[in-house]
Short mmCIF file of C-alpha atoms and ligand atoms in Angstrom, two decimals:
data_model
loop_
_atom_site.label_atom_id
_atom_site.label_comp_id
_atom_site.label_asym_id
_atom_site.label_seq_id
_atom_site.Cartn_x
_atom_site.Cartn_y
_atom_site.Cartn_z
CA UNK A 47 87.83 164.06 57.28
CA UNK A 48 86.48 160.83 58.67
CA UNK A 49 88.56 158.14 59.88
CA UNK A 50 87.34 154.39 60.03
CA UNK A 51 90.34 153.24 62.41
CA UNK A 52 89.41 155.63 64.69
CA UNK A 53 85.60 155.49 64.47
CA UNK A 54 85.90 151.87 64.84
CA UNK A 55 87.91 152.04 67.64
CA UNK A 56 84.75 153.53 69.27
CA UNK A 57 83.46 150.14 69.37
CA UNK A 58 84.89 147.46 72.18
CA UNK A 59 83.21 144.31 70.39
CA UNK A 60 84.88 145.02 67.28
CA UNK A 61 88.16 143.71 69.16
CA UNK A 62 87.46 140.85 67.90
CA UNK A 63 89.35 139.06 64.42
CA UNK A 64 85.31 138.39 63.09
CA UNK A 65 84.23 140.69 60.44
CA UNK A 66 80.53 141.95 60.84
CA UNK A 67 78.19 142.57 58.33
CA UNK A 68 74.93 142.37 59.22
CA UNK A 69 75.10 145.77 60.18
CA UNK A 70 71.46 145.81 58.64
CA UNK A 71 69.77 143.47 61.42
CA UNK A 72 71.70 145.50 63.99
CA UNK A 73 74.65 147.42 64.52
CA UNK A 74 77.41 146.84 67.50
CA UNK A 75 77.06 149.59 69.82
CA UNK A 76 79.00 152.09 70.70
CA UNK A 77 81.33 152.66 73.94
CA UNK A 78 79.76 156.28 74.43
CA UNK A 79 76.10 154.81 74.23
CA UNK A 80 77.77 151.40 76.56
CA UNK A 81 78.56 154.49 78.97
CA UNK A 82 76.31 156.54 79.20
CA UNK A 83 73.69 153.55 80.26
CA UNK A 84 76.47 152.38 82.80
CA UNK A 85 76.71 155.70 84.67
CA UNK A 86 72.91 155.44 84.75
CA UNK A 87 72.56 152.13 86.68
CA UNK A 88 75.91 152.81 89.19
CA UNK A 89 75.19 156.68 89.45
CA UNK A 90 71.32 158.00 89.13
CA UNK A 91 68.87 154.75 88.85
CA UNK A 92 65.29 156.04 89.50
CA UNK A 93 61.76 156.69 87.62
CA UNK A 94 61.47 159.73 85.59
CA UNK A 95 59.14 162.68 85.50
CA UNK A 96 57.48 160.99 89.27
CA UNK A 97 59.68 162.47 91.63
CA UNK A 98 61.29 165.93 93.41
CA UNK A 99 64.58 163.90 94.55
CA UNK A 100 67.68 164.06 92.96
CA UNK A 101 68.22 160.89 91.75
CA UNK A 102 64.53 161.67 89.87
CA UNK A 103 65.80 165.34 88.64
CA UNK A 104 69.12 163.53 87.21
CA UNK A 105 67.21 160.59 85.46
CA UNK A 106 64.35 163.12 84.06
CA UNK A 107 67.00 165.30 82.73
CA UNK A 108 68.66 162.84 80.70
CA UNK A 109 65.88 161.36 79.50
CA UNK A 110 64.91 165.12 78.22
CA UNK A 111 68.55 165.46 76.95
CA UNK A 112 67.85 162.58 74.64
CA UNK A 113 64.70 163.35 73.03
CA UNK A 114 66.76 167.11 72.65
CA UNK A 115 69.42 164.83 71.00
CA UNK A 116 66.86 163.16 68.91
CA UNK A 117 64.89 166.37 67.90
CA UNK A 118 68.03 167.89 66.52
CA UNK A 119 69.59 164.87 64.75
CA UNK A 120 66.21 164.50 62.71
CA UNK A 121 64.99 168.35 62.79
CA UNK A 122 62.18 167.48 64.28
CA UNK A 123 60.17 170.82 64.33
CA UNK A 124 58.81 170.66 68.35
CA UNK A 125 60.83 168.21 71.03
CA UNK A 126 57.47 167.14 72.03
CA UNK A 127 57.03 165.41 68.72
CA UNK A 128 59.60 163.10 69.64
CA UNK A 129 58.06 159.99 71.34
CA UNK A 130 60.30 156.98 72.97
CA UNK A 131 58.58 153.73 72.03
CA UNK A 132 60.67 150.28 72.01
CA UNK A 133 61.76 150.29 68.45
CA UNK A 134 60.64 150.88 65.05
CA UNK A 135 57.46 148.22 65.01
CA UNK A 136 56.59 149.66 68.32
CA UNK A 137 56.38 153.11 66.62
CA UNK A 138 54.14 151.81 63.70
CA UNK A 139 51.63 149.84 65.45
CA UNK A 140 51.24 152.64 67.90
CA UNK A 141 50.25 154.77 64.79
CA UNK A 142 48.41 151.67 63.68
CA UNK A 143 46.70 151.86 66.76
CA UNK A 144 45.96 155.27 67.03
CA UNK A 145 44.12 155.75 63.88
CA UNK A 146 41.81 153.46 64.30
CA UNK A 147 39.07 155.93 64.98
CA UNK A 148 39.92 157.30 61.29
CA UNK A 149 39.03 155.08 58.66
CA UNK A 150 36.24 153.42 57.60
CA UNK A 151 35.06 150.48 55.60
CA UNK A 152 36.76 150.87 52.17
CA UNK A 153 39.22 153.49 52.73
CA UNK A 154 42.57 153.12 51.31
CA UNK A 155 45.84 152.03 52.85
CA UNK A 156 49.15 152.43 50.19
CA UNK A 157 52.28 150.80 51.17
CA UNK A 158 54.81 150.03 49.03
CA UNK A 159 55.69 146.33 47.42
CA UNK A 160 59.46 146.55 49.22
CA UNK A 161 58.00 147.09 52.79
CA UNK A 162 59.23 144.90 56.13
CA UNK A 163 56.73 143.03 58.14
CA UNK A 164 57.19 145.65 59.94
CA UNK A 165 55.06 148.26 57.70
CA UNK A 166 52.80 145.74 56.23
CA UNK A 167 51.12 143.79 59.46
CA UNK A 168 50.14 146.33 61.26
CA UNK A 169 48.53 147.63 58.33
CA UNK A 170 46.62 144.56 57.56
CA UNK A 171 45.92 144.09 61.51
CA UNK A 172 44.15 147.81 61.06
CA UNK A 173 42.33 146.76 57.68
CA UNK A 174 40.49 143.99 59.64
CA UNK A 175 39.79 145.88 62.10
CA UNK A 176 37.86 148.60 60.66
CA UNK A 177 37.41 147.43 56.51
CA UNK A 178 40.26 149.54 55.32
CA UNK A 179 41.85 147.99 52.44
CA UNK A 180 45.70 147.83 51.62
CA UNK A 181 46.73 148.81 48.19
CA UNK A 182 50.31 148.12 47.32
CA UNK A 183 52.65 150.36 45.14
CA UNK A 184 54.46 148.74 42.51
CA UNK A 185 58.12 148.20 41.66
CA UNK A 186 59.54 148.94 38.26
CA UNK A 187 61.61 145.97 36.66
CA UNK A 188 65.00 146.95 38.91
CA UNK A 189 63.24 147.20 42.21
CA UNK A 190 62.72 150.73 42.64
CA UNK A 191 59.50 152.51 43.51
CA UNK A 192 57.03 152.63 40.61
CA UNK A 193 56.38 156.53 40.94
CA UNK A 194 53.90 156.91 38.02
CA UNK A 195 52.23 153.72 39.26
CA UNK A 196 52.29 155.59 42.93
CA UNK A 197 50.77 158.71 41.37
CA UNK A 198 48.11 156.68 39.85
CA UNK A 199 46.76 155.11 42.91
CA UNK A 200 46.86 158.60 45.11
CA UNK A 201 43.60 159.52 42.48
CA UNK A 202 41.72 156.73 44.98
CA UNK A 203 42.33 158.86 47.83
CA UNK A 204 43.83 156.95 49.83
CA UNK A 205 43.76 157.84 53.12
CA UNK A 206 47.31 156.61 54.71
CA UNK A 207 50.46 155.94 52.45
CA UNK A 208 53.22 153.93 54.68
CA UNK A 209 56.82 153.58 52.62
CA UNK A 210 60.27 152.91 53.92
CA UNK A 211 63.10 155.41 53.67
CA UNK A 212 65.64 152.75 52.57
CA UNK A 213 65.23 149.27 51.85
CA UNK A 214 66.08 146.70 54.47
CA UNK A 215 66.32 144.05 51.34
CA UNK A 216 67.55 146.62 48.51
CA UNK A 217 69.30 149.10 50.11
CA UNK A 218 67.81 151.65 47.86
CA UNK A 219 66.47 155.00 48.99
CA UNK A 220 62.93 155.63 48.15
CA UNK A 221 62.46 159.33 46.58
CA UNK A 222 60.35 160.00 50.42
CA UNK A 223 60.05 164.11 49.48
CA UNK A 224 58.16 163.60 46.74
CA UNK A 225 56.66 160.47 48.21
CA UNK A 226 55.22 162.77 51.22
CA UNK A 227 54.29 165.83 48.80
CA UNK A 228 52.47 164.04 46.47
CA UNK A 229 50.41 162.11 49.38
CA UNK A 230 50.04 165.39 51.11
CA UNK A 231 48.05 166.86 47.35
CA UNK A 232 46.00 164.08 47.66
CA UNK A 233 45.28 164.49 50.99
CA UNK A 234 46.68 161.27 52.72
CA UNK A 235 48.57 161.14 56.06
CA UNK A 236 52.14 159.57 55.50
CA UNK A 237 54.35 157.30 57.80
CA UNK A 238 58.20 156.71 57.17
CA UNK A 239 59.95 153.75 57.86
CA UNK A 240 63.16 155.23 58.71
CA UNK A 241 63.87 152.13 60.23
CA UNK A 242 67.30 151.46 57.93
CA UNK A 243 68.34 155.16 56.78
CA UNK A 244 68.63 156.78 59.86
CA UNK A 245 72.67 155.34 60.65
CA UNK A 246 73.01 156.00 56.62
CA UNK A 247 71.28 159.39 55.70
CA UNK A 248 71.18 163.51 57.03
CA UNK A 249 67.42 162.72 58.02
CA UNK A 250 65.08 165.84 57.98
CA UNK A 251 62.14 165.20 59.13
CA UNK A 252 60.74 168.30 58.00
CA UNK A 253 62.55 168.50 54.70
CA UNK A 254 60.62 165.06 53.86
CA UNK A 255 57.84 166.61 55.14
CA UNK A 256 56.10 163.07 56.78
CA UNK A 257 53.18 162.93 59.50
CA UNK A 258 55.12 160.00 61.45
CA UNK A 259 58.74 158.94 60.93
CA UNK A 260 60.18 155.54 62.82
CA UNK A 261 63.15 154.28 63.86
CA UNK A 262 65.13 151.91 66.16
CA UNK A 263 68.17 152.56 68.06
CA UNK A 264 69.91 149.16 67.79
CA UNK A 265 70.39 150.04 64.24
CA UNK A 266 72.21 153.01 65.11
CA UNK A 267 74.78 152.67 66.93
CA UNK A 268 72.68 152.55 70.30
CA UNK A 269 71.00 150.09 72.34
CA UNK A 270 68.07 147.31 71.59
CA UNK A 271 64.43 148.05 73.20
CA UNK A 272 64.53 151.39 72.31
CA UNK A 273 62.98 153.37 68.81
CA UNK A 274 61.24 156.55 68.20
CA UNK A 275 58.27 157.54 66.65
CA UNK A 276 58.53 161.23 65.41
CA UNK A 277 56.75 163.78 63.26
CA UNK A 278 54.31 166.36 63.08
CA UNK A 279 52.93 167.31 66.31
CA UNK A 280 49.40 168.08 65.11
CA UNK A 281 49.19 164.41 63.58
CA UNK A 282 50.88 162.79 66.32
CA UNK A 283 48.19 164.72 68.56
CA UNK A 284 45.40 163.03 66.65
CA UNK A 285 46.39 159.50 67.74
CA UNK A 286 44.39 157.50 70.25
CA UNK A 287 46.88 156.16 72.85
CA UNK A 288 47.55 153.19 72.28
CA UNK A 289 48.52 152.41 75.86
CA UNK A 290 46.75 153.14 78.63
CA UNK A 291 48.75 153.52 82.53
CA UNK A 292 50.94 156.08 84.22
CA UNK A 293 52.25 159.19 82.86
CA UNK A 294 50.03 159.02 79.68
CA UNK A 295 46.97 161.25 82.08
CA UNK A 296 46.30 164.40 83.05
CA UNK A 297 43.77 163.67 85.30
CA UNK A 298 41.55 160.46 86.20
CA UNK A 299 38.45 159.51 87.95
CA UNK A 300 35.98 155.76 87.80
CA UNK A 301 34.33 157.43 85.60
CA UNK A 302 36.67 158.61 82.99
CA UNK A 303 40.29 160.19 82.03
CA UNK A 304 41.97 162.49 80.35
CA UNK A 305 45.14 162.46 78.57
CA UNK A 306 48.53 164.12 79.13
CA UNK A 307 50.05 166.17 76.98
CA UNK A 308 52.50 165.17 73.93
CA UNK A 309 55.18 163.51 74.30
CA UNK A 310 53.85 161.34 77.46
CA UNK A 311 50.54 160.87 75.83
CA UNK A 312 51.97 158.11 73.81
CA UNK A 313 54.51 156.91 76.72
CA UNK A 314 52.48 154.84 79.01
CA UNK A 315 54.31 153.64 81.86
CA UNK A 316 58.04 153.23 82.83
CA UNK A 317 59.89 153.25 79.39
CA UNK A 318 63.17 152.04 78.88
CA UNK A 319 65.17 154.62 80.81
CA UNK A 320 68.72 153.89 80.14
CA UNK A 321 68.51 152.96 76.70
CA UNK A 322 66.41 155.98 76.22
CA UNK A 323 69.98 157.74 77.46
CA UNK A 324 71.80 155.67 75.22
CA UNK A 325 70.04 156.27 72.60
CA UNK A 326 70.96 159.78 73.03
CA UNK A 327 74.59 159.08 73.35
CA UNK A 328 74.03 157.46 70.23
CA UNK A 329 72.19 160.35 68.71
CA UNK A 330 74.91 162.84 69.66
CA UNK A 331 77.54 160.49 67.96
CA UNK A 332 75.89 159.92 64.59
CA UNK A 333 74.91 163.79 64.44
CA UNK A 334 78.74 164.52 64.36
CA UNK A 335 79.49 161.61 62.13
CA UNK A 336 80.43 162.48 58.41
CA UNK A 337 81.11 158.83 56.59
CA UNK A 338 78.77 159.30 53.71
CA UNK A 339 81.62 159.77 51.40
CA UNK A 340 83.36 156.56 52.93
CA UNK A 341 80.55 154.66 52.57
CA UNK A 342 80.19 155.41 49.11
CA UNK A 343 83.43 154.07 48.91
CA UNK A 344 82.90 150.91 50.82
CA UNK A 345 79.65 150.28 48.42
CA UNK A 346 81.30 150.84 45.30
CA UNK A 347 84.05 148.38 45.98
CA UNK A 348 81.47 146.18 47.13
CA UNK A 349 79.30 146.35 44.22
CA UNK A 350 82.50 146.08 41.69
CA UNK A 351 83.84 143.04 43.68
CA UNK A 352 79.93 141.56 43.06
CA UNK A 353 79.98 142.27 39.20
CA UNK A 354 83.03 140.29 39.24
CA UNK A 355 81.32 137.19 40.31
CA UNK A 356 78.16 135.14 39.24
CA UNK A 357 75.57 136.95 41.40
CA UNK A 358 72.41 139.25 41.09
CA UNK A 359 72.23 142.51 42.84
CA UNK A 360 68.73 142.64 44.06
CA UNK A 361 67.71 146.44 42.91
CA UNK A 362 69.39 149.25 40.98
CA UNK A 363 69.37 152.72 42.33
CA UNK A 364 70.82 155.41 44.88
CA UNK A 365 71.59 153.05 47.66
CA UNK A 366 73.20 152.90 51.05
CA UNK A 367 75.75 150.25 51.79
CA UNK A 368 73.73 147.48 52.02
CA UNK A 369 73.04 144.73 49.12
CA UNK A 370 71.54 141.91 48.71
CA UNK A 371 72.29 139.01 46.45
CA UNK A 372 70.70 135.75 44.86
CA UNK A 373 72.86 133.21 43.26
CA UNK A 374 71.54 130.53 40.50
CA UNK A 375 71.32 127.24 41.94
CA UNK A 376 73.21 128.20 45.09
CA UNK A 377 70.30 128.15 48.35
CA UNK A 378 71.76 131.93 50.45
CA UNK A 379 71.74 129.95 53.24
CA UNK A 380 74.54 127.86 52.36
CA UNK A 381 76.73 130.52 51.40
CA UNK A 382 75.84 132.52 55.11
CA UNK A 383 76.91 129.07 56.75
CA UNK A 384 80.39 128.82 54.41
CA UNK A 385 80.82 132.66 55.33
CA UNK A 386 80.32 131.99 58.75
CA UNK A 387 82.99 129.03 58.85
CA UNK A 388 85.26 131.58 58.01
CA UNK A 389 84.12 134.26 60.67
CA UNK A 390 82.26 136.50 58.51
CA UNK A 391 78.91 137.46 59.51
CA UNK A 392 76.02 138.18 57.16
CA UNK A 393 72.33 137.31 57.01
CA UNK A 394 70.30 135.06 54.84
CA UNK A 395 66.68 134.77 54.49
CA UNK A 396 63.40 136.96 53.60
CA UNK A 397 64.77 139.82 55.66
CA UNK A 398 60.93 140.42 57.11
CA UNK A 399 60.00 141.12 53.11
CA UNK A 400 58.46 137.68 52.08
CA UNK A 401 56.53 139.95 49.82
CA UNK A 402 58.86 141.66 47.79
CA UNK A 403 60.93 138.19 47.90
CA UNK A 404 57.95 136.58 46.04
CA UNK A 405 57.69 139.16 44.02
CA UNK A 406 61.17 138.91 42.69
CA UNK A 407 60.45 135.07 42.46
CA UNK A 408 63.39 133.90 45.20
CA UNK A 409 62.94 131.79 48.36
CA UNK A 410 65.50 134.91 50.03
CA UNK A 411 68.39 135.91 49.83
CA UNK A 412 71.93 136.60 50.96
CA UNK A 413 72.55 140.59 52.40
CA UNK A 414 75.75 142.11 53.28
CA UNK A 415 75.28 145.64 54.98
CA UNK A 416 78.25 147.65 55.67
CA UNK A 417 78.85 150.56 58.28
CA UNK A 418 81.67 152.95 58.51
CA UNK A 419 83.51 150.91 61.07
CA UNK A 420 83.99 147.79 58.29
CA UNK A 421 86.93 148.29 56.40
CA UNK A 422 88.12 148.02 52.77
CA UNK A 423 90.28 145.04 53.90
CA UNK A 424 87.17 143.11 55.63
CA UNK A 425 84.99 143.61 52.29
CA UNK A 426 88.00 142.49 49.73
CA UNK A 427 87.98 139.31 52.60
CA UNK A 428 84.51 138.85 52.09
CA UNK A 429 84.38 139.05 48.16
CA UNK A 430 86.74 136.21 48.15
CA UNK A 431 85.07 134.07 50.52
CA UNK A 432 82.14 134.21 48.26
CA UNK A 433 83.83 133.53 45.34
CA UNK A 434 85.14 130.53 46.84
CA UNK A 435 81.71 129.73 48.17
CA UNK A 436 79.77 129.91 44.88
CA UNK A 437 82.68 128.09 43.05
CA UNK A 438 82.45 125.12 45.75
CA UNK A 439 78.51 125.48 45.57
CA UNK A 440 78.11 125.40 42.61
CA UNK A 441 80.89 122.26 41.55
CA UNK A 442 78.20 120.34 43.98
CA UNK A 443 75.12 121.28 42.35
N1 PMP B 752 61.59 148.37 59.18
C1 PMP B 752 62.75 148.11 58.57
C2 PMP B 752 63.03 148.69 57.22
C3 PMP B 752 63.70 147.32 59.22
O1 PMP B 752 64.86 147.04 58.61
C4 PMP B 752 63.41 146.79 60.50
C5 PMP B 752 64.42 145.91 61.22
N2 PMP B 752 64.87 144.84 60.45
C6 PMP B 752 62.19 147.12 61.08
C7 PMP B 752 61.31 147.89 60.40
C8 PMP B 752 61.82 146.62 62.44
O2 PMP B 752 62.67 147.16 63.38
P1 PMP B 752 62.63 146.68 64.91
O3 PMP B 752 62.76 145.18 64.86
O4 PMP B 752 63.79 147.34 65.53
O5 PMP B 752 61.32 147.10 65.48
#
């Protein structure tokens, strides 16, 4: 049975009387991951994989622990198709990157209409690079995923189809099974945001059955500078590195190179060694974690408190515990400034999705994301803040 008083307790900055909820932008991190990075700088600093001392043999084995710790919490099928890259844009734009010996003028792109920044750009950077051209998948009138509309545009062959796991502006969880199968029929390669369901969902890499699947650890519990990019090894074996430098060769001469082996292939140079161990710490944490049923509960109150009060729920659908909102005539960034005053943290803006924001015809909005360390207590607090907010708001309008 999980207990929020004690998994919060797990976190020293949440000491503090503020109540967090932008959860979605980053999570605080947790005292095992704080640890774990400590006892890497006072006991063991050195380079990985480079040397026969100790110190070397202590740092490599961590680092090795980790990606074990990663392999299992996602099921990744081989531990060598689990690559360290600095977050979760890192991990696209090295896919980015690396396919840019596979498409050709006019081939298709799909990414969906709800995608980050993060899963668009890098997109469009490889589209001018070699004539690809994006096609975007439609959203049906509450937000979700057009799926019919999806299966329509996989008759163009596209040749790449790039969708989050969860929305970092809806919440909602994208149906990424079928999402993959379907692409995989048609004959595309597939890369999963995973960016915002990893610290929310069981993710099974091989269940969804994606080529590439990317994340970040400071959205799970773990440190910042640190993501993964995972997935089949046989696709992640066709990439070009994108990097170039130590670690990444087998062997090299003026005239030419060849490259290491996966993982290291894609891991030029010194990576980010104790957040890589962190990030483990972190791994090992969230694998033993069981809130799903507690979050449930935190979104439901949260979504009942919202009905109660003159807002819009962007998107209707299975969801994690994160929401966004748009009031009438109230700008979001007031009401994050009034919540603020009154210690509560949230975000307002585009949330990296200026697209889908268009689309939906607002200037942003206002997002509250919950994790299992927030309480029922903090969310009731925040529900009347808002109220208060709009009702002050919207006298001055
Ligand atoms: N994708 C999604 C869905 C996200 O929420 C984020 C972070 N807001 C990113 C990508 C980018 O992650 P990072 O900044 O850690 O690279």
């Amino acid at each position: 049975m999980f207990d929020p008083i004690a998994f919060r307790a797990q976190f020293p900055s949440l000491c503090q009387p503020e109540i967090y909820l932008d959860n979605g932008a980053s999570t605080q991190t947790a005292a095992a991951v704080l640890n774990a990075m400590d006892s890497y700088y006072r006991e063991y600093r050195a380079n990985v994989h480079r040397g026969s001392h100790s110190w070397a043999e202590r740092a490599t084995s961590a680092v090795e622990a980790a990606r074990d710790s990663i392999q299992s919490l996602i099921n990744a099928a081989d531990r060598r198709a689990v690559v360290f890259t600095s977050g979760t844009t890192a991990a696209i734009n090295l896919v980015a990157w690396g396919l840019i010996d596979y498409f050709q003028p006019g081939d298709r792109i799909l990414v969906s209409a709800m995608e980050h920044h993060a899963n668009l750009v890098p997109w469009q950077l490889l589209a001018r690079r070699t004539g690809a051209v994006i096609e975007v998948i439609p959203l049906k009138d509450d937000a979700s995923l057009d799926m019919a509309a999806y299966e329509a545009l996989l008759a163009n062959k596209p040749k790449l189809v790039a969708c989050c796991h969860v929305s970092n502006t809806l919440g909602l969880i994208n149906p990424v099974e079928a999402i993959c199968a379907k692409a995989r029929q048609a004959g595309a390669l597939t890369l999963i945001d995973g960016a915002q369901a990893i610290a929310h969902l069981k993710v099974d890499i091989q269940a969804i059955g994606c080529d590439f699947y990317a994340f970040s650890g400071h959205k799970m519990f773990g440190p910042t500078g640190v993501g993964v990019l995972a997935g089949r090894l046989e696709s992640l074996g066709e990439l070009l590195p994108f990097m170039g430098g130590g670690e990444m060769i087998d062997k090299v001469s003026f005239e030419g190179v060849t490259f290491n082996a996966l993982p290291h292939r894609l891991e030029a140079g010194t990576g980010p060694i104790s957040e890589i161990i962190g990030l483990g710490a972190a791994a090992n944490m969230l694998q033993s974690l069981d809130a799903s049923a507690y979050e449930a509960e935190l979104t439901a109150l949260l979504l009942d408190g919202l009905a109660a009060l003159p807002v819009k729920v962007l998107g209707q659908g299975p969801r994690v515990s994160l929401v966004s909102i748009s009031v009438d005539g109230v700008h979001h960034s007031d009401l994050a400034h009034y919540l603020a005053g009154k210690g509560i943290a949230v975000r307002a803006g585009h949330h990296c999705t200026q697209p889908l924001h268009q689309l939906l015809g607002l200037p942003g909005s206002l997002r509250l994301a919950v994790a299992p360390y927030n309480t029922k207590q903090e969310l009731q607090h925040c529900l009347a803040a808002l109220a208060e907010a709009i009702a002050l708001f919207q006298e001055m309008a």
